[in-house]
């Protein structure tokens, strides 16, 4: 492993820490949860008051580069302070804070796509709400993981929504996340696609729009959908400076179009799914394969199309507390410190710990070549966690 040490900050940094290790680097992490398994594989930095205290907590840290993950894209002032005040962290691996004002602005995205004549969902400002006819979603401007999203209907109109928000027209289809590498002056590079996991969850999320997991890679996208996504992303990137590193683009795919929902200008939750399925690091600018470790062969795909019907599938599912619980004992599921080995359970909470209703408990994984078998494995592992809560 390289001596290069990378600082990761975010609400939960475990997945990014594993990706840093797959790239051959050493992670150090400052996050909200400080899960037990993160402490087994990375140096952790105490955070006094997340995220406000991060610039001060990192004042004496030295690193060879740093990156942020969800949901710090909603905190550009904090990121700017770290960039300006913490000179010993090395270069930022990711989007510059000034870029976030554009790519996290749904009105700006809409105007860019419309000017280019590309398909775009209607959006409306908080100050000019659309009719509450269930044809729109009400979404916080500082969204992350589907938090607080709800259908805009008469019930929602009568219920308070306390934070700044906007409205986006609803559309039916399949939820698709596409990961690109963006480097200034170069065309964005398609790294892979995943679908949102919509299986029955033994410990479901607090709202229908909460992020529950991913499965991938997606290898059956029609050519016209690939072309549409590529054109949308290329257009956005061409109008933005400072959008660097891994960037996630969330879409709804219907038979005719790919509709852009939002941009996640940082390491996303689906990165580890794509890395574990392909056996290659996506974080390192130079290709890094696990072939020497596990014997897997790099797939070499460029887009979401393939004739390989035995493609390895990896799926992850987040399990949530449906009521306030004591964190279950899950440390025996910790499989290996090898970042290339698909885990059984990750984001393992420390015990004793109280987990409030609606908060994540852990993440379960499954892999294989048969989608039905992978789903069944996820279900069994989710049930095992639920049993551990009851014990």
mmCIF file of C-alpha atoms in Angstrom:
data_model
loop_
_atom_site.group_PDB
_atom_site.id
_atom_site.type_symbol
_atom_site.label_atom_id
_atom_site.label_comp_id
_atom_site.label_asym_id
_atom_site.label_seq_id
_atom_site.Cartn_x
_atom_site.Cartn_y
_atom_site.Cartn_z
ATOM 1 C CA UNK A 1 0.000 0.000 0.000
ATOM 2 C CA UNK A 2 1.203 3.506 -0.854
ATOM 3 C CA UNK A 3 2.333 5.880 1.875
ATOM 4 C CA UNK A 4 -0.025 8.480 0.407
ATOM 5 C CA UNK A 5 -2.581 9.413 3.073
ATOM 6 C CA UNK A 6 -5.978 10.773 2.064
ATOM 7 C CA UNK A 7 -8.326 12.636 4.405
ATOM 8 C CA UNK A 8 -12.048 11.889 3.947
ATOM 9 C CA UNK A 9 -14.792 13.961 5.537
ATOM 10 C CA UNK A 10 -18.531 13.347 5.413
ATOM 11 C CA UNK A 11 -21.564 12.024 7.227
ATOM 12 C CA UNK A 12 -20.407 8.419 6.732
ATOM 13 C CA UNK A 13 -16.945 7.827 5.304
ATOM 14 C CA UNK A 14 -16.623 4.026 5.543
ATOM 15 C CA UNK A 15 -17.369 3.338 1.858
ATOM 16 C CA UNK A 16 -15.010 6.066 0.663
ATOM 17 C CA UNK A 17 -12.302 4.786 3.037
ATOM 18 C CA UNK A 18 -12.557 1.336 1.446
ATOM 19 C CA UNK A 19 -12.291 2.922 -2.010
ATOM 20 C CA UNK A 20 -9.212 4.847 -0.917
ATOM 21 C CA UNK A 21 -7.676 1.555 0.193
ATOM 22 C CA UNK A 22 -8.592 -0.056 -3.161
ATOM 23 C CA UNK A 23 -6.675 2.763 -4.835
ATOM 24 C CA UNK A 24 -3.637 1.755 -2.773
ATOM 25 C CA UNK A 25 -3.737 4.736 -0.407
ATOM 26 C CA UNK A 26 -4.244 5.093 3.358
ATOM 27 C CA UNK A 27 -7.450 6.710 4.629
ATOM 28 C CA UNK A 28 -7.963 8.967 7.617
ATOM 29 C CA UNK A 29 -11.554 9.921 8.323
ATOM 30 C CA UNK A 30 -13.612 12.573 10.091
ATOM 31 C CA UNK A 31 -17.313 11.751 10.077
ATOM 32 C CA UNK A 32 -20.539 11.763 12.032
ATOM 33 C CA UNK A 33 -21.072 8.064 12.743
ATOM 34 C CA UNK A 34 -17.526 6.712 13.388
ATOM 35 C CA UNK A 35 -18.771 3.158 12.851
ATOM 36 C CA UNK A 36 -16.960 0.221 14.401
ATOM 37 C CA UNK A 37 -15.747 -1.275 11.118
ATOM 38 C CA UNK A 38 -14.350 2.073 9.961
ATOM 39 C CA UNK A 39 -12.134 2.099 13.035
ATOM 40 C CA UNK A 40 -10.693 -1.295 12.047
ATOM 41 C CA UNK A 41 -9.435 -0.071 8.678
ATOM 42 C CA UNK A 42 -8.805 3.669 8.922
ATOM 43 C CA UNK A 43 -7.433 6.319 11.221
ATOM 44 C CA UNK A 44 -10.352 8.299 12.646
ATOM 45 C CA UNK A 45 -10.325 11.939 13.732
ATOM 46 C CA UNK A 46 -12.617 13.113 16.546
ATOM 47 C CA UNK A 47 -15.244 15.634 15.455
ATOM 48 C CA UNK A 48 -16.696 17.749 18.241
ATOM 49 C CA UNK A 49 -19.782 19.066 16.460
ATOM 50 C CA UNK A 50 -20.471 17.757 12.958
ATOM 51 C CA UNK A 51 -20.207 19.462 10.533
ATOM 52 C CA UNK A 52 -19.694 22.963 11.987
ATOM 53 C CA UNK A 53 -16.483 22.180 13.847
ATOM 54 C CA UNK A 54 -14.736 20.392 10.963
ATOM 55 C CA UNK A 55 -12.410 23.277 9.952
ATOM 56 C CA UNK A 56 -11.132 23.586 13.521
ATOM 57 C CA UNK A 57 -10.993 19.829 14.131
ATOM 58 C CA UNK A 58 -8.754 19.456 11.075
ATOM 59 C CA UNK A 59 -6.496 22.416 11.875
ATOM 60 C CA UNK A 60 -3.462 20.289 12.801
ATOM 61 C CA UNK A 61 -4.023 17.393 10.385
ATOM 62 C CA UNK A 62 -1.541 16.697 7.602
ATOM 63 C CA UNK A 63 -2.517 14.701 4.506
ATOM 64 C CA UNK A 64 -1.521 14.204 0.880
ATOM 65 C CA UNK A 65 -4.986 15.077 -0.406
ATOM 66 C CA UNK A 66 -8.553 15.310 0.835
ATOM 67 C CA UNK A 67 -12.063 14.582 -0.358
ATOM 68 C CA UNK A 68 -15.610 14.973 0.889
ATOM 69 C CA UNK A 69 -18.670 12.772 0.584
ATOM 70 C CA UNK A 70 -22.395 13.099 1.385
ATOM 71 C CA UNK A 71 -23.873 15.392 2.368
ATOM 72 C CA UNK A 72 -21.146 18.019 2.598
ATOM 73 C CA UNK A 73 -21.958 19.253 -0.901
ATOM 74 C CA UNK A 74 -24.675 21.171 0.953
ATOM 75 C CA UNK A 75 -22.076 22.946 3.112
ATOM 76 C CA UNK A 76 -19.921 24.958 0.671
ATOM 77 C CA UNK A 77 -19.009 27.529 3.337
ATOM 78 C CA UNK A 78 -17.487 24.828 5.535
ATOM 79 C CA UNK A 79 -15.624 23.319 2.575
ATOM 80 C CA UNK A 80 -14.320 26.758 1.601
ATOM 81 C CA UNK A 81 -13.039 27.327 5.125
ATOM 82 C CA UNK A 82 -11.197 24.017 5.082
ATOM 83 C CA UNK A 83 -9.724 24.826 1.669
ATOM 84 C CA UNK A 84 -8.560 28.279 2.777
ATOM 85 C CA UNK A 85 -7.454 27.593 6.342
ATOM 86 C CA UNK A 86 -6.079 24.046 6.287
ATOM 87 C CA UNK A 87 -3.037 24.287 4.048
ATOM 88 C CA UNK A 88 -1.501 20.985 5.128
ATOM 89 C CA UNK A 89 -4.216 18.716 3.699
ATOM 90 C CA UNK A 90 -2.893 18.572 0.148
ATOM 91 C CA UNK A 91 -5.058 19.090 -2.947
ATOM 92 C CA UNK A 92 -8.821 18.723 -2.941
ATOM 93 C CA UNK A 93 -9.856 15.547 -4.772
ATOM 94 C CA UNK A 94 -13.248 16.613 -6.033
ATOM 95 C CA UNK A 95 -15.443 19.555 -6.972
ATOM 96 C CA UNK A 96 -14.383 23.031 -5.843
ATOM 97 C CA UNK A 97 -16.812 24.598 -3.327
ATOM 98 C CA UNK A 98 -17.586 27.482 -5.703
ATOM 99 C CA UNK A 99 -18.848 24.970 -8.270
ATOM 100 C CA UNK A 100 -21.536 23.704 -5.897
ATOM 101 C CA UNK A 101 -23.572 26.889 -6.248
ATOM 102 C CA UNK A 102 -24.294 25.890 -9.858
ATOM 103 C CA UNK A 103 -24.578 22.116 -9.893
ATOM 104 C CA UNK A 104 -26.723 22.032 -6.745
ATOM 105 C CA UNK A 105 -29.078 24.673 -8.153
ATOM 106 C CA UNK A 106 -32.029 22.989 -9.928
ATOM 107 C CA UNK A 107 -32.991 26.216 -11.724
ATOM 108 C CA UNK A 108 -29.488 26.589 -13.161
ATOM 109 C CA UNK A 109 -29.463 22.964 -14.333
ATOM 110 C CA UNK A 110 -32.856 23.416 -15.954
ATOM 111 C CA UNK A 111 -31.786 26.579 -17.775
ATOM 112 C CA UNK A 112 -28.617 24.959 -19.134
ATOM 113 C CA UNK A 113 -30.436 21.896 -20.454
ATOM 114 C CA UNK A 114 -33.283 23.908 -21.978
ATOM 115 C CA UNK A 115 -30.843 26.236 -23.729
ATOM 116 C CA UNK A 116 -29.214 23.158 -25.281
ATOM 117 C CA UNK A 117 -32.570 21.721 -26.351
ATOM 118 C CA UNK A 118 -32.188 18.677 -24.108
ATOM 119 C CA UNK A 119 -34.979 16.914 -22.144
ATOM 120 C CA UNK A 120 -35.475 18.494 -18.749
ATOM 121 C CA UNK A 121 -38.000 18.147 -15.943
ATOM 122 C CA UNK A 122 -39.959 21.262 -15.031
ATOM 123 C CA UNK A 123 -38.983 22.909 -11.757
ATOM 124 C CA UNK A 124 -40.727 25.574 -9.696
ATOM 125 C CA UNK A 125 -39.415 27.833 -6.962
ATOM 126 C CA UNK A 126 -40.634 27.839 -3.367
ATOM 127 C CA UNK A 127 -42.068 31.310 -3.946
ATOM 128 C CA UNK A 128 -44.230 30.128 -6.861
ATOM 129 C CA UNK A 129 -45.518 26.651 -5.971
ATOM 130 C CA UNK A 130 -47.384 24.620 -8.603
ATOM 131 C CA UNK A 131 -50.909 23.272 -8.031
ATOM 132 C CA UNK A 132 -50.928 20.553 -5.317
ATOM 133 C CA UNK A 133 -52.134 17.946 -7.825
ATOM 134 C CA UNK A 134 -49.684 15.092 -7.007
ATOM 135 C CA UNK A 135 -47.828 15.765 -10.270
ATOM 136 C CA UNK A 136 -44.859 17.341 -8.475
ATOM 137 C CA UNK A 137 -42.337 16.463 -5.786
ATOM 138 C CA UNK A 138 -41.420 18.867 -3.015
ATOM 139 C CA UNK A 139 -37.666 18.586 -2.421
ATOM 140 C CA UNK A 140 -35.263 20.347 -0.042
ATOM 141 C CA UNK A 141 -32.572 22.386 -1.752
ATOM 142 C CA UNK A 142 -30.057 20.774 0.607
ATOM 143 C CA UNK A 143 -31.097 17.253 -0.322
ATOM 144 C CA UNK A 144 -29.098 14.094 0.303
ATOM 145 C CA UNK A 145 -30.170 10.473 0.152
ATOM 146 C CA UNK A 146 -33.766 11.351 -0.671
ATOM 147 C CA UNK A 147 -34.232 13.060 2.689
ATOM 148 C CA UNK A 148 -37.545 14.879 3.227
ATOM 149 C CA UNK A 149 -38.763 14.441 -0.365
ATOM 150 C CA UNK A 150 -42.538 14.134 -0.606
ATOM 151 C CA UNK A 151 -45.362 14.269 -3.132
ATOM 152 C CA UNK A 152 -46.835 17.749 -3.483
ATOM 153 C CA UNK A 153 -50.554 17.254 -2.881
ATOM 154 C CA UNK A 154 -53.264 18.850 -0.749
ATOM 155 C CA UNK A 155 -52.032 17.065 2.377
ATOM 156 C CA UNK A 156 -48.500 18.372 1.824
ATOM 157 C CA UNK A 157 -49.839 21.869 1.147
ATOM 158 C CA UNK A 158 -51.394 21.901 4.618
ATOM 159 C CA UNK A 159 -48.255 20.507 6.306
ATOM 160 C CA UNK A 160 -45.267 22.719 7.109
ATOM 161 C CA UNK A 161 -41.985 22.234 5.238
ATOM 162 C CA UNK A 162 -39.505 24.094 7.366
ATOM 163 C CA UNK A 163 -36.432 24.283 5.117
ATOM 164 C CA UNK A 164 -35.769 25.958 1.761
ATOM 165 C CA UNK A 165 -37.140 23.831 -1.055
ATOM 166 C CA UNK A 166 -38.249 23.642 -4.655
ATOM 167 C CA UNK A 167 -40.647 21.590 -6.749
ATOM 168 C CA UNK A 168 -39.784 19.126 -9.511
ATOM 169 C CA UNK A 169 -42.257 17.515 -11.887
ATOM 170 C CA UNK A 170 -42.790 13.799 -11.239
ATOM 171 C CA UNK A 171 -42.031 11.260 -13.923
ATOM 172 C CA UNK A 172 -42.417 7.484 -13.948
ATOM 173 C CA UNK A 173 -39.533 5.181 -14.740
ATOM 174 C CA UNK A 174 -36.499 3.378 -13.372
ATOM 175 C CA UNK A 175 -34.100 5.181 -11.030
ATOM 176 C CA UNK A 176 -30.615 5.180 -12.477
ATOM 177 C CA UNK A 177 -27.350 6.585 -11.104
ATOM 178 C CA UNK A 178 -24.460 7.099 -13.494
ATOM 179 C CA UNK A 179 -20.937 7.775 -12.284
ATOM 180 C CA UNK A 180 -18.554 9.948 -14.303
ATOM 181 C CA UNK A 181 -14.994 11.115 -13.825
ATOM 182 C CA UNK A 182 -14.710 14.805 -14.587
ATOM 183 C CA UNK A 183 -11.380 16.477 -15.295
ATOM 184 C CA UNK A 184 -11.181 20.075 -16.406
ATOM 185 C CA UNK A 185 -10.498 20.341 -20.131
ATOM 186 C CA UNK A 186 -11.406 16.713 -20.850
ATOM 187 C CA UNK A 187 -14.696 15.064 -21.835
ATOM 188 C CA UNK A 188 -16.407 13.413 -18.847
ATOM 189 C CA UNK A 189 -15.621 9.687 -18.662
ATOM 190 C CA UNK A 190 -18.463 7.219 -18.043
ATOM 191 C CA UNK A 191 -17.387 4.853 -15.242
ATOM 192 C CA UNK A 192 -20.560 2.826 -14.662
ATOM 193 C CA UNK A 193 -24.232 2.836 -13.762
ATOM 194 C CA UNK A 194 -26.335 1.355 -10.969
ATOM 195 C CA UNK A 195 -30.049 1.137 -10.259
ATOM 196 C CA UNK A 196 -31.711 2.147 -7.032
ATOM 197 C CA UNK A 197 -32.608 -0.884 -4.958
ATOM 198 C CA UNK A 198 -36.365 -1.197 -4.524
ATOM 199 C CA UNK A 199 -36.676 -4.591 -2.856
ATOM 200 C CA UNK A 200 -38.893 -5.319 0.113
ATOM 201 C CA UNK A 201 -36.856 -4.181 3.080
ATOM 202 C CA UNK A 202 -37.217 -5.915 6.462
ATOM 203 C CA UNK A 203 -36.119 -2.630 8.081
ATOM 204 C CA UNK A 204 -37.470 0.013 5.682
ATOM 205 C CA UNK A 205 -36.468 3.624 5.176
ATOM 206 C CA UNK A 206 -38.469 6.407 6.842
ATOM 207 C CA UNK A 207 -39.871 7.756 3.539
ATOM 208 C CA UNK A 208 -40.586 6.265 0.084
ATOM 209 C CA UNK A 209 -37.872 8.441 -1.471
ATOM 210 C CA UNK A 210 -35.073 7.702 1.007
ATOM 211 C CA UNK A 211 -31.970 6.071 -0.446
ATOM 212 C CA UNK A 212 -32.144 2.343 0.357
ATOM 213 C CA UNK A 213 -29.274 0.921 -1.669
ATOM 214 C CA UNK A 214 -27.949 0.155 -5.135
ATOM 215 C CA UNK A 215 -27.401 -2.772 -7.467
ATOM 216 C CA UNK A 216 -25.106 -2.931 -10.446
ATOM 217 C CA UNK A 217 -23.489 -2.634 -12.786
ATOM 218 C CA UNK A 218 -26.274 -1.855 -15.243
ATOM 219 C CA UNK A 219 -25.336 -3.529 -18.519
ATOM 220 C CA UNK A 220 -28.552 -3.333 -20.545
ATOM 221 C CA UNK A 221 -29.066 0.351 -21.280
ATOM 222 C CA UNK A 222 -30.378 1.076 -24.787
ATOM 223 C CA UNK A 223 -27.944 2.969 -27.004
ATOM 224 C CA UNK A 224 -30.224 6.011 -27.244
ATOM 225 C CA UNK A 225 -30.368 6.274 -23.437
ATOM 226 C CA UNK A 226 -26.566 6.096 -23.210
ATOM 227 C CA UNK A 227 -26.282 8.814 -25.860
ATOM 228 C CA UNK A 228 -28.868 10.993 -24.094
ATOM 229 C CA UNK A 229 -27.151 10.696 -20.715
ATOM 230 C CA UNK A 230 -23.743 11.385 -22.221
ATOM 231 C CA UNK A 231 -25.043 14.498 -24.001
ATOM 232 C CA UNK A 232 -26.715 15.824 -20.845
ATOM 233 C CA UNK A 233 -23.618 15.280 -18.717
ATOM 234 C CA UNK A 234 -21.258 16.695 -21.341
ATOM 235 C CA UNK A 235 -23.426 19.807 -21.614
ATOM 236 C CA UNK A 236 -23.500 20.347 -17.843
ATOM 237 C CA UNK A 237 -19.753 19.823 -17.484
ATOM 238 C CA UNK A 238 -18.974 22.181 -20.381
ATOM 239 C CA UNK A 239 -20.825 24.974 -18.569
ATOM 240 C CA UNK A 240 -19.103 24.410 -15.221
ATOM 241 C CA UNK A 241 -15.567 25.062 -14.030
ATOM 242 C CA UNK A 242 -14.142 23.247 -11.044
ATOM 243 C CA UNK A 243 -16.323 20.136 -11.401
ATOM 244 C CA UNK A 244 -13.567 17.567 -10.888
ATOM 245 C CA UNK A 245 -13.238 13.994 -9.688
ATOM 246 C CA UNK A 246 -16.048 11.478 -9.281
ATOM 247 C CA UNK A 247 -19.497 12.940 -9.945
ATOM 248 C CA UNK A 248 -22.823 11.126 -9.718
ATOM 249 C CA UNK A 249 -25.785 11.976 -11.951
ATOM 250 C CA UNK A 250 -29.201 10.648 -10.908
ATOM 251 C CA UNK A 251 -31.775 9.989 -13.621
ATOM 252 C CA UNK A 252 -35.213 8.562 -14.180
ATOM 253 C CA UNK A 253 -35.125 6.340 -17.251
ATOM 254 C CA UNK A 254 -38.281 5.810 -19.283
ATOM 255 C CA UNK A 255 -38.499 4.128 -22.713
ATOM 256 C CA UNK A 256 -37.765 7.373 -24.572
ATOM 257 C CA UNK A 257 -35.673 9.574 -22.298
ATOM 258 C CA UNK A 258 -33.300 9.830 -19.382
ATOM 259 C CA UNK A 259 -34.514 12.651 -17.126
ATOM 260 C CA UNK A 260 -31.878 14.254 -14.920
ATOM 261 C CA UNK A 261 -33.023 14.493 -11.297
ATOM 262 C CA UNK A 262 -29.956 15.919 -9.567
ATOM 263 C CA UNK A 263 -26.179 16.017 -9.506
ATOM 264 C CA UNK A 264 -24.067 14.645 -6.646
ATOM 265 C CA UNK A 265 -20.683 16.345 -7.142
ATOM 266 C CA UNK A 266 -18.667 13.991 -4.914
ATOM 267 C CA UNK A 267 -17.997 10.358 -4.073
ATOM 268 C CA UNK A 268 -21.378 8.566 -4.182
ATOM 269 C CA UNK A 269 -22.819 5.528 -2.451
ATOM 270 C CA UNK A 270 -22.778 3.484 -5.671
ATOM 271 C CA UNK A 271 -18.997 3.747 -6.208
ATOM 272 C CA UNK A 272 -18.240 0.708 -4.061
ATOM 273 C CA UNK A 273 -20.870 -1.356 -5.886
ATOM 274 C CA UNK A 274 -19.143 -0.668 -9.215
ATOM 275 C CA UNK A 275 -15.663 -1.244 -7.794
ATOM 276 C CA UNK A 276 -16.518 -4.567 -6.170
ATOM 277 C CA UNK A 277 -18.347 -5.779 -9.287
ATOM 278 C CA UNK A 278 -15.594 -4.838 -11.725
ATOM 279 C CA UNK A 279 -12.518 -5.420 -9.597
ATOM 280 C CA UNK A 280 -11.044 -2.041 -10.470
ATOM 281 C CA UNK A 281 -10.513 1.147 -8.533
ATOM 282 C CA UNK A 282 -12.475 4.133 -9.787
ATOM 283 C CA UNK A 283 -10.926 6.657 -7.438
ATOM 284 C CA UNK A 284 -7.383 6.446 -8.741
ATOM 285 C CA UNK A 285 -6.705 8.313 -12.037
ATOM 286 C CA UNK A 286 -4.526 5.356 -13.020
ATOM 287 C CA UNK A 287 -6.220 1.940 -13.368
ATOM 288 C CA UNK A 288 -5.813 -0.184 -10.245
ATOM 289 C CA UNK A 289 -7.070 -3.768 -10.385
ATOM 290 C CA UNK A 290 -7.580 -6.365 -7.696
ATOM 291 C CA UNK A 291 -6.536 -9.098 -10.139
ATOM 292 C CA UNK A 292 -3.434 -9.957 -8.158
ATOM 293 C CA UNK A 293 -5.473 -10.159 -4.952
ATOM 294 C CA UNK A 294 -8.585 -12.045 -5.985
ATOM 295 C CA UNK A 295 -8.053 -13.246 -9.535
ATOM 296 C CA UNK A 296 -10.937 -11.200 -10.930
ATOM 297 C CA UNK A 297 -10.604 -9.934 -14.469
ATOM 298 C CA UNK A 298 -11.240 -6.282 -15.208
ATOM 299 C CA UNK A 299 -14.285 -5.929 -17.432
ATOM 300 C CA UNK A 300 -13.080 -3.031 -19.544
ATOM 301 C CA UNK A 301 -16.603 -1.687 -20.126
ATOM 302 C CA UNK A 302 -17.053 1.945 -21.129
ATOM 303 C CA UNK A 303 -20.834 2.230 -20.995
ATOM 304 C CA UNK A 304 -23.815 0.364 -19.605
ATOM 305 C CA UNK A 305 -23.921 -2.206 -22.392
ATOM 306 C CA UNK A 306 -22.471 -5.713 -22.401
ATOM 307 C CA UNK A 307 -22.999 -9.138 -23.890
ATOM 308 C CA UNK A 308 -21.530 -10.851 -20.847
ATOM 309 C CA UNK A 309 -24.545 -12.511 -19.231
ATOM 310 C CA UNK A 310 -22.431 -13.817 -16.339
ATOM 311 C CA UNK A 311 -21.460 -10.343 -15.204
ATOM 312 C CA UNK A 312 -20.868 -10.184 -11.482
ATOM 313 C CA UNK A 313 -23.670 -8.331 -9.712
ATOM 314 C CA UNK A 314 -23.156 -6.530 -6.406
ATOM 315 C CA UNK A 315 -26.024 -5.120 -4.349
ATOM 316 C CA UNK A 316 -26.143 -3.182 -1.104
ATOM 317 C CA UNK A 317 -29.159 -2.425 1.067
ATOM 318 C CA UNK A 318 -29.365 0.045 3.933
ATOM 319 C CA UNK A 319 -31.403 -1.057 6.927
ATOM 320 C CA UNK A 320 -33.153 1.578 9.032
ATOM 321 C CA UNK A 321 -34.506 1.662 12.564
ATOM 322 C CA UNK A 322 -38.307 1.680 12.450
ATOM 323 C CA UNK A 323 -38.337 2.683 16.121
ATOM 324 C CA UNK A 324 -35.764 3.722 18.674
ATOM 325 C CA UNK A 325 -33.534 0.687 19.334
ATOM 326 C CA UNK A 326 -30.334 -0.386 21.024
ATOM 327 C CA UNK A 327 -27.726 -1.056 18.352
ATOM 328 C CA UNK A 328 -27.499 -4.813 17.700
ATOM 329 C CA UNK A 329 -24.222 -6.678 18.082
ATOM 330 C CA UNK A 330 -23.024 -7.120 14.468
ATOM 331 C CA UNK A 331 -19.252 -7.234 14.815
ATOM 332 C CA UNK A 332 -19.170 -10.981 14.097
ATOM 333 C CA UNK A 333 -20.249 -10.168 10.516
ATOM 334 C CA UNK A 334 -17.023 -8.275 9.900
ATOM 335 C CA UNK A 335 -15.542 -10.421 7.167
ATOM 336 C CA UNK A 336 -12.105 -9.130 6.256
ATOM 337 C CA UNK A 337 -9.962 -6.031 6.117
ATOM 338 C CA UNK A 338 -9.401 -6.828 2.406
ATOM 339 C CA UNK A 339 -11.199 -3.962 0.591
ATOM 340 C CA UNK A 340 -11.675 -6.110 -2.525
ATOM 341 C CA UNK A 341 -13.722 -8.749 -0.735
ATOM 342 C CA UNK A 342 -17.456 -8.069 -0.892
ATOM 343 C CA UNK A 343 -18.569 -7.707 2.742
ATOM 344 C CA UNK A 344 -21.605 -9.213 4.458
ATOM 345 C CA UNK A 345 -22.438 -6.281 6.725
ATOM 346 C CA UNK A 346 -20.832 -2.836 6.823
ATOM 347 C CA UNK A 347 -21.361 0.437 8.645
ATOM 348 C CA UNK A 348 -21.471 -1.615 11.829
ATOM 349 C CA UNK A 349 -22.539 0.568 14.760
ATOM 350 C CA UNK A 350 -20.630 0.726 17.984
ATOM 351 C CA UNK A 351 -22.291 -0.784 21.032
ATOM 352 C CA UNK A 352 -23.769 0.281 23.321
ATOM 353 C CA UNK A 353 -25.569 2.870 21.211
ATOM 354 C CA UNK A 354 -29.161 4.043 20.823
ATOM 355 C CA UNK A 355 -30.323 4.415 17.218
ATOM 356 C CA UNK A 356 -33.341 6.671 16.799
ATOM 357 C CA UNK A 357 -36.243 5.829 14.503
ATOM 358 C CA UNK A 358 -35.501 6.675 10.879
ATOM 359 C CA UNK A 359 -31.714 6.477 11.256
ATOM 360 C CA UNK A 360 -29.589 3.841 9.487
ATOM 361 C CA UNK A 361 -28.536 0.729 11.382
ATOM 362 C CA UNK A 362 -26.113 -0.846 8.921
ATOM 363 C CA UNK A 363 -25.677 -1.909 5.287
ATOM 364 C CA UNK A 364 -25.925 -5.484 3.999
ATOM 365 C CA UNK A 365 -24.289 -6.746 0.795
ATOM 366 C CA UNK A 366 -24.738 -9.622 -1.619
ATOM 367 C CA UNK A 367 -23.016 -10.650 -4.846
ATOM 368 C CA UNK A 368 -23.393 -13.217 -7.605
ATOM 369 C CA UNK A 369 -24.273 -13.631 -11.264
ATOM 370 C CA UNK A 370 -27.990 -14.395 -10.767
ATOM 371 C CA UNK A 371 -30.092 -11.316 -9.841
ATOM 372 C CA UNK A 372 -32.753 -13.452 -8.147
ATOM 373 C CA UNK A 373 -30.168 -15.202 -5.977
ATOM 374 C CA UNK A 374 -28.549 -11.880 -5.076
ATOM 375 C CA UNK A 375 -31.902 -10.460 -3.982
ATOM 376 C CA UNK A 376 -32.626 -13.541 -1.889
ATOM 377 C CA UNK A 377 -29.216 -13.271 -0.214
ATOM 378 C CA UNK A 378 -29.904 -9.627 0.629
ATOM 379 C CA UNK A 379 -33.271 -10.578 2.093
ATOM 380 C CA UNK A 380 -31.751 -13.294 4.288
ATOM 381 C CA UNK A 381 -29.032 -11.004 5.581
ATOM 382 C CA UNK A 382 -31.551 -8.270 6.314
ATOM 383 C CA UNK A 383 -33.664 -10.749 8.271
ATOM 384 C CA UNK A 384 -30.579 -11.821 10.218
ATOM 385 C CA UNK A 385 -30.002 -8.218 11.288
ATOM 386 C CA UNK A 386 -33.653 -7.846 12.278
ATOM 387 C CA UNK A 387 -33.360 -11.017 14.372
ATOM 388 C CA UNK A 388 -30.295 -9.585 16.086
ATOM 389 C CA UNK A 389 -32.356 -6.539 17.085
ATOM 390 C CA UNK A 390 -35.045 -8.725 18.601
ATOM 391 C CA UNK A 391 -32.544 -10.857 20.503
#
